[in-house]
Amino acid sequence: KILIESKKLIISTILIFTIASIIYSLSLKPSFKSSTILEIGYYEMPDGTQKLIEKPSDLISNLKIFQLLNDQQINSFKTIEKKLIRIETSSNKATDNEKILSNMITFVSNRHNELSIISSNLRKNTLVDKIDLIDSKISFIKAKQLDNNLLKRTEIEDRIAKLKAQLPIINLEINQLEKVIIDDTNNLSLLIKNDKTHIARASISPTLEQIIFSYKSKINRLNSKKNTNLIDTKNLNNQLQILENVTLQSDELFSLEQERKILNNQLQMLMNESQVKTLPIGNIETQTINPKIQLMLLLGIIMGFITGILLVFIRNLVKKI
């Protein structure tokens, strides 16, 4: 009975809320959602398989760090089929979205160019080291079969010179990796200074510390290779002392030459290896998201009705008091 008698108040309240919701919805501007899909670059291996330049999880972790450090809002990163990454962002301006995604694409391209150079050089150097080791053995065998000890000594000394010549290459690889470590370490320092950003990054796996550790492990392997180089040089010097007392079979020489031929073929295939760079698939797609006017209108009517009933009961309670 009270509600029926106060229908004018209820209707007035509904009208006020409805008009307010209409005015508010009309004042809203549309938002824009943009996305792009990146295909992670890969190497075409000799056996036909593909090896990604970087794991999707590692790439997403670095993209999140880049996002936090550059204050760029990204809604989501999603891995598709283990080699595609979908990046999505939204804002009130489509141009802002495209600028953010373009920065992401440029960052990934530059990063993968550096990683591909390092990876390619490491694999080439591994094969070259194996070939050089076989050359050393072959030279050693041939040296034993020569009557002229001076010629034998010359060949071994050439091998020693080759080993020494490899040291600058190994040092260059170490310097390249240290550069990447410095960049990631600087990023880590910036994260530590910002507690909020640091906590957000700490929840991401793998952590930046783990990525830095993996690069340090590579440096340790290169240093181990460097030490091996020095040990080989020392061993060759020792071989010069015992050269006349060593005898080897000719079938071993044949086996080493066959192995060297196989490694040379692998090296040639690596030199001609095709590489697909990390590139976006298609253009950046942008969708316009219009305000939900009908939903706001419905909410305004409902809120007006509830508020009207509440006002009626409050007025009735005041009259009784």
Tab-separated table of N, CA and C in Angstrom, residues 105-176:
chain	number	residue	atom	x	y	z
A	105	ILE	N	57.589	-5.313	-31.148
A	105	ILE	CA	58.117	-6.022	-32.313
A	105	ILE	C	59.578	-5.654	-32.546
A	106	THR	N	59.906	-4.372	-32.430
A	106	THR	CA	61.289	-3.917	-32.614
A	106	THR	C	62.212	-4.514	-31.556
A	107	PHE	N	61.734	-4.544	-30.301
A	107	PHE	CA	62.530	-5.117	-29.216
A	107	PHE	C	62.849	-6.584	-29.487
A	108	VAL	N	61.835	-7.357	-29.890
A	108	VAL	CA	62.034	-8.787	-30.156
A	108	VAL	C	62.985	-8.990	-31.334
A	109	SER	N	62.819	-8.179	-32.380
A	109	SER	CA	63.669	-8.312	-33.561
A	109	SER	C	65.139	-8.065	-33.213
A	110	ASN	N	65.406	-6.994	-32.470
A	110	ASN	CA	66.790	-6.685	-32.090
A	110	ASN	C	67.379	-7.759	-31.183
A	111	ARG	N	66.575	-8.227	-30.241
A	111	ARG	CA	67.052	-9.250	-29.304
A	111	ARG	C	67.402	-10.542	-30.044
A	112	HIS	N	66.531	-10.974	-30.934
A	112	HIS	CA	66.757	-12.232	-31.639
A	112	HIS	C	67.893	-12.133	-32.640
A	113	ASN	N	68.133	-10.952	-33.185
A	113	ASN	CA	69.300	-10.780	-34.059
A	113	ASN	C	70.591	-11.039	-33.291
A	114	GLU	N	70.658	-10.518	-32.064
A	114	GLU	CA	71.850	-10.722	-31.240
A	114	GLU	C	71.992	-12.189	-30.841
A	115	LEU	N	70.864	-12.801	-30.412
A	115	LEU	CA	70.923	-14.198	-29.986
A	115	LEU	C	71.273	-15.131	-31.143
A	116	SER	N	70.751	-14.838	-32.325
A	116	SER	CA	71.032	-15.702	-33.478
A	116	SER	C	72.504	-15.641	-33.857
A	117	ILE	N	73.104	-14.454	-33.761
A	117	ILE	CA	74.528	-14.319	-34.066
A	117	ILE	C	75.364	-15.129	-33.075
A	118	ILE	N	75.018	-15.014	-31.800
A	118	ILE	CA	75.759	-15.745	-30.772
A	118	ILE	C	75.612	-17.249	-30.972
A	119	SER	N	74.365	-17.703	-31.182
A	119	SER	CA	74.112	-19.141	-31.348
A	119	SER	C	74.813	-19.692	-32.586
A	120	SER	N	74.724	-18.952	-33.687
A	120	SER	CA	75.358	-19.411	-34.925
A	120	SER	C	76.866	-19.516	-34.764
A	121	ASN	N	77.477	-18.520	-34.145
A	121	ASN	CA	78.926	-18.545	-33.949
A	121	ASN	C	79.358	-19.688	-33.033
A	122	LEU	N	78.546	-19.941	-32.001
A	122	LEU	CA	78.885	-21.034	-31.087
A	122	LEU	C	78.868	-22.377	-31.803
A	123	ARG	N	77.841	-22.618	-32.609
A	123	ARG	CA	77.740	-23.891	-33.317
A	123	ARG	C	78.854	-24.034	-34.363
A	124	LYS	N	79.152	-22.945	-35.056
A	124	LYS	CA	80.233	-23.003	-36.036
A	124	LYS	C	81.571	-23.272	-35.357
A	125	ASN	N	81.798	-22.593	-34.236
A	125	ASN	CA	83.060	-22.784	-33.536
A	125	ASN	C	83.205	-24.202	-32.987
A	126	THR	N	82.060	-24.802	-32.598
A	126	THR	CA	82.106	-26.185	-32.111
A	126	THR	C	82.581	-27.127	-33.206
A	127	LEU	N	82.011	-26.964	-34.414
A	127	LEU	CA	82.438	-27.802	-35.536
A	127	LEU	C	83.888	-27.515	-35.928
A	128	VAL	N	84.230	-26.229	-35.942
A	128	VAL	CA	85.606	-25.868	-36.293
A	128	VAL	C	86.594	-26.473	-35.298
A	129	ASP	N	86.222	-26.468	-34.017
A	129	ASP	CA	87.104	-27.053	-33.007
A	129	ASP	C	87.290	-28.554	-33.240
A	130	LYS	N	86.184	-29.234	-33.587
A	130	LYS	CA	86.284	-30.673	-33.850
A	130	LYS	C	87.156	-30.942	-35.075
A	131	ILE	N	86.945	-30.129	-36.117
A	131	ILE	CA	87.754	-30.298	-37.330
A	131	ILE	C	89.227	-30.017	-37.038
A	132	ASP	N	89.466	-28.957	-36.268
A	132	ASP	CA	90.848	-28.625	-35.932
A	132	ASP	C	91.498	-29.731	-35.104
A	133	LEU	N	90.686	-30.331	-34.223
A	133	LEU	CA	91.227	-31.422	-33.409
A	133	LEU	C	91.603	-32.609	-34.291
A	134	ILE	N	90.744	-32.922	-35.274
A	134	ILE	CA	91.046	-34.009	-36.205
A	134	ILE	C	92.269	-33.652	-37.052
A	135	ASP	N	92.316	-32.390	-37.495
A	135	ASP	CA	93.494	-31.946	-38.252
A	135	ASP	C	94.765	-32.121	-37.433
A	136	SER	N	94.624	-31.857	-36.154
A	136	SER	CA	95.781	-32.016	-35.275
A	136	SER	C	96.217	-33.471	-35.215
A	137	LYS	N	95.217	-34.366	-35.091
A	137	LYS	CA	95.542	-35.788	-35.029
A	137	LYS	C	96.141	-36.273	-36.345
A	138	ILE	N	95.538	-35.819	-37.458
A	138	ILE	CA	96.049	-36.218	-38.769
A	138	ILE	C	97.468	-35.697	-38.963
A	139	SER	N	97.664	-34.450	-38.603
A	139	SER	CA	99.008	-33.876	-38.720
A	139	SER	C	100.007	-34.642	-37.862
A	140	PHE	N	99.505	-35.052	-36.712
A	140	PHE	CA	100.382	-35.801	-35.803
A	140	PHE	C	100.769	-37.156	-36.402
A	141	ILE	N	99.763	-37.842	-36.985
A	141	ILE	CA	100.029	-39.149	-37.591
A	141	ILE	C	100.995	-39.007	-38.761
A	142	LYS	N	100.685	-38.015	-39.611
A	142	LYS	CA	101.563	-37.812	-40.771
A	142	LYS	C	102.966	-37.433	-40.329
A	143	ALA	N	103.025	-36.695	-39.253
A	143	ALA	CA	104.340	-36.288	-38.765
A	143	ALA	C	105.177	-37.485	-38.353
A	144	LYS	N	104.487	-38.537	-37.794
A	144	LYS	CA	105.222	-39.730	-37.365
A	144	LYS	C	105.740	-40.536	-38.540
A	145	GLN	N	105.082	-40.363	-39.688
A	145	GLN	CA	105.457	-41.131	-40.863
A	145	GLN	C	106.545	-40.431	-41.683
A	146	LEU	N	106.910	-39.274	-41.294
A	146	LEU	CA	107.965	-38.535	-41.999
A	146	LEU	C	109.325	-38.830	-41.383
A	147	ASP	N	110.329	-38.874	-42.207
A	147	ASP	CA	111.686	-39.123	-41.705
A	147	ASP	C	112.336	-37.856	-41.184
A	148	ASN	N	111.845	-36.752	-41.641
A	148	ASN	CA	112.483	-35.491	-41.263
A	148	ASN	C	111.825	-34.955	-40.002
A	149	ASN	N	112.513	-35.020	-38.879
A	149	ASN	CA	111.960	-34.538	-37.609
A	149	ASN	C	111.686	-33.035	-37.639
A	150	LEU	N	112.449	-32.312	-38.410
A	150	LEU	CA	112.232	-30.871	-38.482
A	150	LEU	C	110.888	-30.561	-39.103
A	151	LEU	N	110.522	-31.330	-40.162
A	151	LEU	CA	109.229	-31.130	-40.793
A	151	LEU	C	108.093	-31.493	-39.837
A	152	LYS	N	108.285	-32.566	-39.093
A	152	LYS	CA	107.269	-32.961	-38.101
A	152	LYS	C	107.056	-31.844	-37.074
A	153	ARG	N	108.165	-31.308	-36.625
A	153	ARG	CA	108.069	-30.234	-35.628
A	153	ARG	C	107.340	-29.017	-36.197
A	154	THR	N	107.608	-28.704	-37.462
A	154	THR	CA	106.976	-27.551	-38.104
A	154	THR	C	105.447	-27.718	-38.157
A	155	GLU	N	104.995	-28.919	-38.514
A	155	GLU	CA	103.555	-29.176	-38.612
A	155	GLU	C	102.868	-29.060	-37.253
A	156	ILE	N	103.515	-29.600	-36.251
A	156	ILE	CA	102.922	-29.504	-34.911
A	156	ILE	C	102.911	-28.054	-34.443
A	157	GLU	N	103.956	-27.327	-34.755
A	157	GLU	CA	103.990	-25.914	-34.364
A	157	GLU	C	102.902	-25.126	-35.094
A	158	ASP	N	102.585	-25.537	-36.342
A	158	ASP	CA	101.468	-24.891	-37.048
A	158	ASP	C	100.153	-25.132	-36.316
A	159	ARG	N	99.996	-26.350	-35.803
A	159	ARG	CA	98.787	-26.656	-35.029
A	159	ARG	C	98.702	-25.798	-33.765
A	160	ILE	N	99.835	-25.642	-33.142
A	160	ILE	CA	99.868	-24.787	-31.946
A	160	ILE	C	99.471	-23.363	-32.308
A	161	ALA	N	99.944	-22.899	-33.468
A	161	ALA	CA	99.593	-21.546	-33.917
A	161	ALA	C	98.090	-21.432	-34.169
A	162	LYS	N	97.483	-22.514	-34.735
A	162	LYS	CA	96.036	-22.497	-34.962
A	162	LYS	C	95.266	-22.409	-33.650
A	163	LEU	N	95.732	-23.197	-32.677
A	163	LEU	CA	95.067	-23.165	-31.370
A	163	LEU	C	95.138	-21.773	-30.751
A	164	LYS	N	96.284	-21.143	-30.882
A	164	LYS	CA	96.431	-19.796	-30.333
A	164	LYS	C	95.553	-18.797	-31.094
A	165	ALA	N	95.389	-19.049	-32.395
A	165	ALA	CA	94.564	-18.144	-33.211
A	165	ALA	C	93.093	-18.249	-32.844
A	166	GLN	N	92.706	-19.381	-32.250
A	166	GLN	CA	91.296	-19.554	-31.866
A	166	GLN	C	90.934	-18.780	-30.607
A	167	LEU	N	91.930	-18.460	-29.821
A	167	LEU	CA	91.667	-17.778	-28.548
A	167	LEU	C	90.923	-16.457	-28.729
A	168	PRO	N	91.292	-15.592	-29.698
A	168	PRO	CA	90.527	-14.346	-29.887
A	168	PRO	C	89.060	-14.599	-30.239
A	169	ILE	N	88.799	-15.680	-30.998
A	169	ILE	CA	87.409	-15.998	-31.357
A	169	ILE	C	86.610	-16.365	-30.113
A	170	ILE	N	87.230	-17.207	-29.255
A	170	ILE	CA	86.550	-17.598	-28.011
A	170	ILE	C	86.319	-16.368	-27.129
A	171	ASN	N	87.333	-15.499	-27.026
A	171	ASN	CA	87.188	-14.285	-26.215
A	171	ASN	C	86.092	-13.377	-26.762
A	172	LEU	N	85.952	-13.326	-28.093
A	172	LEU	CA	84.883	-12.518	-28.701
A	172	LEU	C	83.516	-13.055	-28.315
A	173	GLU	N	83.367	-14.376	-28.332
A	173	GLU	CA	82.087	-14.974	-27.932
A	173	GLU	C	81.765	-14.656	-26.469
A	174	ILE	N	82.797	-14.738	-25.634
A	174	ILE	CA	82.596	-14.426	-24.209
A	174	ILE	C	82.161	-12.977	-24.039
A	175	ASN	N	82.797	-12.050	-24.773
A	175	ASN	CA	82.439	-10.631	-24.681
A	175	ASN	C	81.009	-10.384	-25.131
A	176	GLN	N	80.570	-11.081	-26.195
A	176	GLN	CA	79.192	-10.905	-26.677
A	176	GLN	C	78.182	-11.364	-25.625
